[in-house]
Amino acid sequence: MSLRYAVLTLLDIEPGSGYDLKRRFERSVSHFWSASHQQMYRELHRLHDEGLLDCTEQPQAGKPDKKIYSLTDRGRQVLKEWVQRPAPAQKIREPFLVQLFAGHHLSREQAREAVQRQMEQHRALLAAYLEQNEKVLKRDPQLQRRYWLAHQTLLLGIEAEKTWLAWGERVLRELDAQEAE
């Protein structure tokens, strides 16, 4: 998947500025897709140039005009065609796992510290996802029904973080057991 479809999807839900889109991105699809601020703006310009987005300027007091992007009919059609195509499963692409794969170069203590650092990051992600989930559950029931499938992606993110933490605990227990031998 490219960033273009994440942008089209978010603007299909609600028009917005690049800043709005980045904030919405961080609160929704960031648990399974990442993009920098610059990538987001480049993609917005590309999609606009291709005629998939409209852009209107909203005056702001003491600031440059705010550009508000929305999907064109053609953009909505491109999104609809894309969402109906089968998506291939992706393998995990995780730099930490490559480091751990070469973990024989680490002492047990270094390995333990590396796993603990990784677990702290996953605890923080889990906490953020749980907070997002609480907000989703407080939404209007009609919105909850409409975006039920989108919510399922957040629930998968929560389960993935729980799995990372359970795996890390197993690795730490095994490291402890090996040290005791």
mmCIF file of C-alpha atoms in Angstrom:
data_model
loop_
_atom_site.group_PDB
_atom_site.id
_atom_site.type_symbol
_atom_site.label_atom_id
_atom_site.label_comp_id
_atom_site.label_asym_id
_atom_site.label_seq_id
_atom_site.Cartn_x
_atom_site.Cartn_y
_atom_site.Cartn_z
ATOM 1 C CA MET A 1 0.000 0.000 0.000
ATOM 2 C CA SER A 2 1.178 3.459 -0.624
ATOM 3 C CA LEU A 3 0.554 6.532 1.448
ATOM 4 C CA ARG A 4 -1.835 7.784 -1.225
ATOM 5 C CA TYR A 5 -4.580 5.397 -0.154
ATOM 6 C CA ALA A 6 -4.190 6.246 3.520
ATOM 7 C CA VAL A 7 -4.559 9.942 2.591
ATOM 8 C CA LEU A 8 -7.562 9.253 0.356
ATOM 9 C CA THR A 9 -9.188 7.175 3.096
ATOM 10 C CA LEU A 10 -8.745 9.841 5.764
ATOM 11 C CA LEU A 11 -10.039 12.590 3.484
ATOM 12 C CA ASP A 12 -12.988 10.392 2.525
ATOM 13 C CA ILE A 13 -14.014 10.469 6.184
ATOM 14 C CA GLU A 14 -13.631 14.234 6.515
ATOM 15 C CA PRO A 15 -11.978 17.034 4.499
ATOM 16 C CA GLY A 16 -9.090 18.817 6.175
ATOM 17 C CA SER A 17 -5.807 20.673 5.968
ATOM 18 C CA GLY A 18 -2.424 18.992 5.879
ATOM 19 C CA TYR A 19 -2.101 19.653 9.608
ATOM 20 C CA ASP A 20 -5.566 18.199 10.285
ATOM 21 C CA LEU A 21 -4.696 15.183 8.194
ATOM 22 C CA LYS A 22 -1.412 14.550 10.034
ATOM 23 C CA ARG A 23 -3.187 14.733 13.415
ATOM 24 C CA ARG A 24 -5.941 12.417 12.186
ATOM 25 C CA PHE A 25 -3.292 10.062 10.796
ATOM 26 C CA GLU A 26 -1.547 9.908 14.178
ATOM 27 C CA ARG A 27 -4.831 9.145 15.950
ATOM 28 C CA SER A 28 -5.923 6.415 13.549
ATOM 29 C CA VAL A 29 -3.785 4.589 11.013
ATOM 30 C CA SER A 30 -0.418 5.243 12.654
ATOM 31 C CA HIS A 31 -0.681 1.900 14.473
ATOM 32 C CA PHE A 32 -0.134 0.164 11.133
ATOM 33 C CA TRP A 33 1.263 2.797 8.755
ATOM 34 C CA SER A 34 3.777 5.598 9.183
ATOM 35 C CA ALA A 35 4.530 8.785 7.300
ATOM 36 C CA SER A 36 6.449 11.951 7.983
ATOM 37 C CA HIS A 37 4.936 15.409 7.779
ATOM 38 C CA GLN A 38 6.864 16.052 4.537
ATOM 39 C CA GLN A 39 5.676 12.793 2.953
ATOM 40 C CA MET A 40 2.095 13.692 3.812
ATOM 41 C CA TYR A 41 2.323 17.120 2.173
ATOM 42 C CA ARG A 42 4.060 15.733 -0.927
ATOM 43 C CA GLU A 43 1.280 13.170 -1.294
ATOM 44 C CA LEU A 44 -1.432 15.808 -0.876
ATOM 45 C CA HIS A 45 0.139 17.874 -3.697
ATOM 46 C CA ARG A 46 0.497 14.799 -5.919
ATOM 47 C CA LEU A 47 -3.115 13.725 -5.375
ATOM 48 C CA HIS A 48 -4.298 17.274 -6.077
ATOM 49 C CA ASP A 49 -2.220 17.453 -9.272
ATOM 50 C CA GLU A 50 -3.771 14.136 -10.395
ATOM 51 C CA GLY A 51 -7.274 15.535 -9.896
ATOM 52 C CA LEU A 52 -8.118 13.217 -6.996
ATOM 53 C CA LEU A 53 -8.398 16.055 -4.470
ATOM 54 C CA ASP A 54 -9.975 19.489 -4.457
ATOM 55 C CA CYS A 55 -8.273 22.261 -2.524
ATOM 56 C CA THR A 56 -9.941 25.386 -1.204
ATOM 57 C CA GLU A 57 -8.210 28.157 0.675
ATOM 58 C CA GLN A 58 -9.595 29.312 3.997
ATOM 59 C CA PRO A 59 -8.452 32.774 5.153
ATOM 60 C CA GLN A 60 -6.866 32.987 8.624
ATOM 61 C CA ALA A 61 -6.186 36.121 10.620
ATOM 62 C CA GLY A 62 -2.463 36.873 10.765
ATOM 63 C CA LYS A 63 -1.496 33.589 9.078
ATOM 64 C CA PRO A 64 -1.241 32.276 5.542
ATOM 65 C CA ASP A 65 -4.473 30.907 4.085
ATOM 66 C CA LYS A 66 -5.270 27.371 5.219
ATOM 67 C CA LYS A 67 -5.624 24.822 2.411
ATOM 68 C CA ILE A 68 -8.528 22.428 2.954
ATOM 69 C CA TYR A 69 -8.405 19.223 0.920
ATOM 70 C CA SER A 70 -11.350 17.011 -0.004
ATOM 71 C CA LEU A 71 -11.889 14.094 -2.347
ATOM 72 C CA THR A 72 -13.156 14.679 -5.848
ATOM 73 C CA ASP A 73 -15.595 12.207 -7.372
ATOM 74 C CA ARG A 74 -12.636 10.740 -9.262
ATOM 75 C CA GLY A 75 -10.662 10.441 -6.000
ATOM 76 C CA ARG A 76 -13.567 8.639 -4.351
ATOM 77 C CA GLN A 77 -13.790 6.272 -7.353
ATOM 78 C CA VAL A 78 -10.032 5.525 -7.243
ATOM 79 C CA LEU A 79 -10.342 4.773 -3.514
ATOM 80 C CA LYS A 80 -13.376 2.542 -4.091
ATOM 81 C CA GLU A 81 -11.569 0.566 -6.818
ATOM 82 C CA TRP A 82 -8.470 0.166 -4.651
ATOM 83 C CA VAL A 83 -10.357 -0.979 -1.546
ATOM 84 C CA GLN A 84 -12.079 -3.712 -3.591
ATOM 85 C CA ARG A 85 -8.776 -5.253 -4.754
ATOM 86 C CA PRO A 86 -7.240 -8.055 -2.661
ATOM 87 C CA ALA A 87 -4.319 -6.880 -0.518
ATOM 88 C CA PRO A 88 -1.289 -9.150 -0.100
ATOM 89 C CA ALA A 89 -0.232 -10.105 3.421
ATOM 90 C CA GLN A 90 2.937 -8.329 4.516
ATOM 91 C CA LYS A 91 5.744 -9.802 6.530
ATOM 92 C CA ILE A 92 7.003 -8.046 9.638
ATOM 93 C CA ARG A 93 9.751 -5.544 8.875
ATOM 94 C CA GLU A 94 11.271 -4.804 12.249
ATOM 95 C CA PRO A 95 14.873 -3.549 12.680
ATOM 96 C CA PHE A 96 14.983 -4.702 16.316
ATOM 97 C CA LEU A 97 14.365 -8.302 15.252
ATOM 98 C CA VAL A 98 17.327 -8.142 12.862
ATOM 99 C CA GLN A 99 19.464 -6.885 15.763
ATOM 100 C CA LEU A 100 18.186 -9.673 17.982
ATOM 101 C CA PHE A 101 18.892 -12.190 15.218
ATOM 102 C CA ALA A 102 22.546 -11.143 15.583
ATOM 103 C CA GLY A 103 22.170 -11.226 19.355
ATOM 104 C CA HIS A 104 24.967 -13.727 19.841
ATOM 105 C CA HIS A 105 27.207 -10.644 19.820
ATOM 106 C CA LEU A 106 25.493 -9.387 22.988
ATOM 107 C CA SER A 107 26.109 -10.360 26.573
ATOM 108 C CA ARG A 108 23.047 -11.660 28.423
ATOM 109 C CA GLU A 109 22.784 -8.304 30.213
ATOM 110 C CA GLN A 110 22.981 -6.370 26.930
ATOM 111 C CA ALA A 111 20.325 -8.654 25.424
ATOM 112 C CA ARG A 112 18.133 -8.184 28.488
ATOM 113 C CA GLU A 113 18.489 -4.378 28.275
ATOM 114 C CA ALA A 114 17.698 -4.401 24.540
ATOM 115 C CA VAL A 115 14.529 -6.445 25.089
ATOM 116 C CA GLN A 116 13.494 -4.251 28.028
ATOM 117 C CA ARG A 117 13.978 -1.064 25.961
ATOM 118 C CA GLN A 118 11.859 -2.539 23.187
ATOM 119 C CA MET A 119 9.189 -3.569 25.669
ATOM 120 C CA GLU A 120 9.018 -0.022 27.058
ATOM 121 C CA GLN A 121 8.312 1.285 23.573
ATOM 122 C CA HIS A 122 5.587 -1.309 23.098
ATOM 123 C CA ARG A 123 4.073 -0.498 26.508
ATOM 124 C CA ALA A 124 3.871 3.149 25.458
ATOM 125 C CA LEU A 125 2.238 2.199 22.153
ATOM 126 C CA LEU A 126 -0.230 -0.060 23.937
ATOM 127 C CA ALA A 127 -1.151 2.734 26.343
ATOM 128 C CA ALA A 128 -1.712 5.144 23.433
ATOM 129 C CA TYR A 129 -3.849 2.615 21.557
ATOM 130 C CA LEU A 130 -5.913 1.861 24.660
ATOM 131 C CA GLU A 131 -6.500 5.600 25.112
ATOM 132 C CA GLN A 132 -7.590 5.882 21.475
ATOM 133 C CA ASN A 133 -9.903 2.920 21.978
ATOM 134 C CA GLU A 134 -11.574 4.607 24.947
ATOM 135 C CA LYS A 135 -12.287 7.647 22.774
ATOM 136 C CA VAL A 136 -13.748 5.448 20.036
ATOM 137 C CA LEU A 137 -16.035 3.719 22.526
ATOM 138 C CA LYS A 138 -17.375 7.109 23.675
ATOM 139 C CA ARG A 139 -18.335 8.168 20.141
ATOM 140 C CA ASP A 140 -21.863 8.427 18.865
ATOM 141 C CA PRO A 141 -23.156 4.843 18.306
ATOM 142 C CA GLN A 142 -24.034 5.681 14.698
ATOM 143 C CA LEU A 143 -20.392 6.672 14.018
ATOM 144 C CA GLN A 144 -19.217 3.523 15.802
ATOM 145 C CA ARG A 145 -21.338 1.404 13.451
ATOM 146 C CA ARG A 146 -20.196 3.275 10.350
ATOM 147 C CA TYR A 147 -16.495 2.941 11.209
ATOM 148 C CA TRP A 148 -16.699 -0.493 12.828
ATOM 149 C CA LEU A 149 -14.147 -1.989 10.409
ATOM 150 C CA ALA A 150 -11.756 0.916 10.988
ATOM 151 C CA HIS A 151 -12.047 0.254 14.734
ATOM 152 C CA GLN A 152 -11.066 -3.365 14.130
ATOM 153 C CA THR A 153 -7.658 -2.182 12.898
ATOM 154 C CA LEU A 154 -7.098 -0.411 16.224
ATOM 155 C CA LEU A 155 -8.117 -3.549 18.113
ATOM 156 C CA LEU A 156 -5.583 -5.540 16.074
ATOM 157 C CA GLY A 157 -2.938 -2.950 16.977
ATOM 158 C CA ILE A 158 -3.803 -3.450 20.654
ATOM 159 C CA GLU A 159 -3.508 -7.231 20.321
ATOM 160 C CA ALA A 160 -0.211 -6.893 18.446
ATOM 161 C CA GLU A 161 1.256 -4.779 21.264
ATOM 162 C CA LYS A 162 0.042 -7.268 23.867
ATOM 163 C CA THR A 163 1.695 -10.049 21.845
ATOM 164 C CA TRP A 164 4.988 -8.108 21.682
ATOM 165 C CA LEU A 165 4.908 -7.671 25.463
ATOM 166 C CA ALA A 166 4.092 -11.337 26.131
ATOM 167 C CA TRP A 167 6.898 -12.389 23.775
ATOM 168 C CA GLY A 168 9.338 -10.006 25.489
ATOM 169 C CA GLU A 169 8.432 -11.418 28.902
ATOM 170 C CA ARG A 170 9.110 -14.955 27.612
ATOM 171 C CA VAL A 171 12.499 -13.878 26.221
ATOM 172 C CA LEU A 172 13.424 -12.229 29.537
ATOM 173 C CA ARG A 173 12.388 -15.330 31.512
ATOM 174 C CA GLU A 174 14.479 -17.537 29.220
ATOM 175 C CA LEU A 175 17.482 -15.208 29.549
ATOM 176 C CA ASP A 176 17.082 -15.398 33.337
ATOM 177 C CA ALA A 177 16.830 -19.197 33.216
ATOM 178 C CA GLN A 178 19.948 -19.464 31.049
ATOM 179 C CA GLU A 179 21.857 -17.229 33.464
ATOM 180 C CA ALA A 180 20.831 -19.441 36.397
ATOM 181 C CA GLU A 181 22.237 -22.565 34.715
#
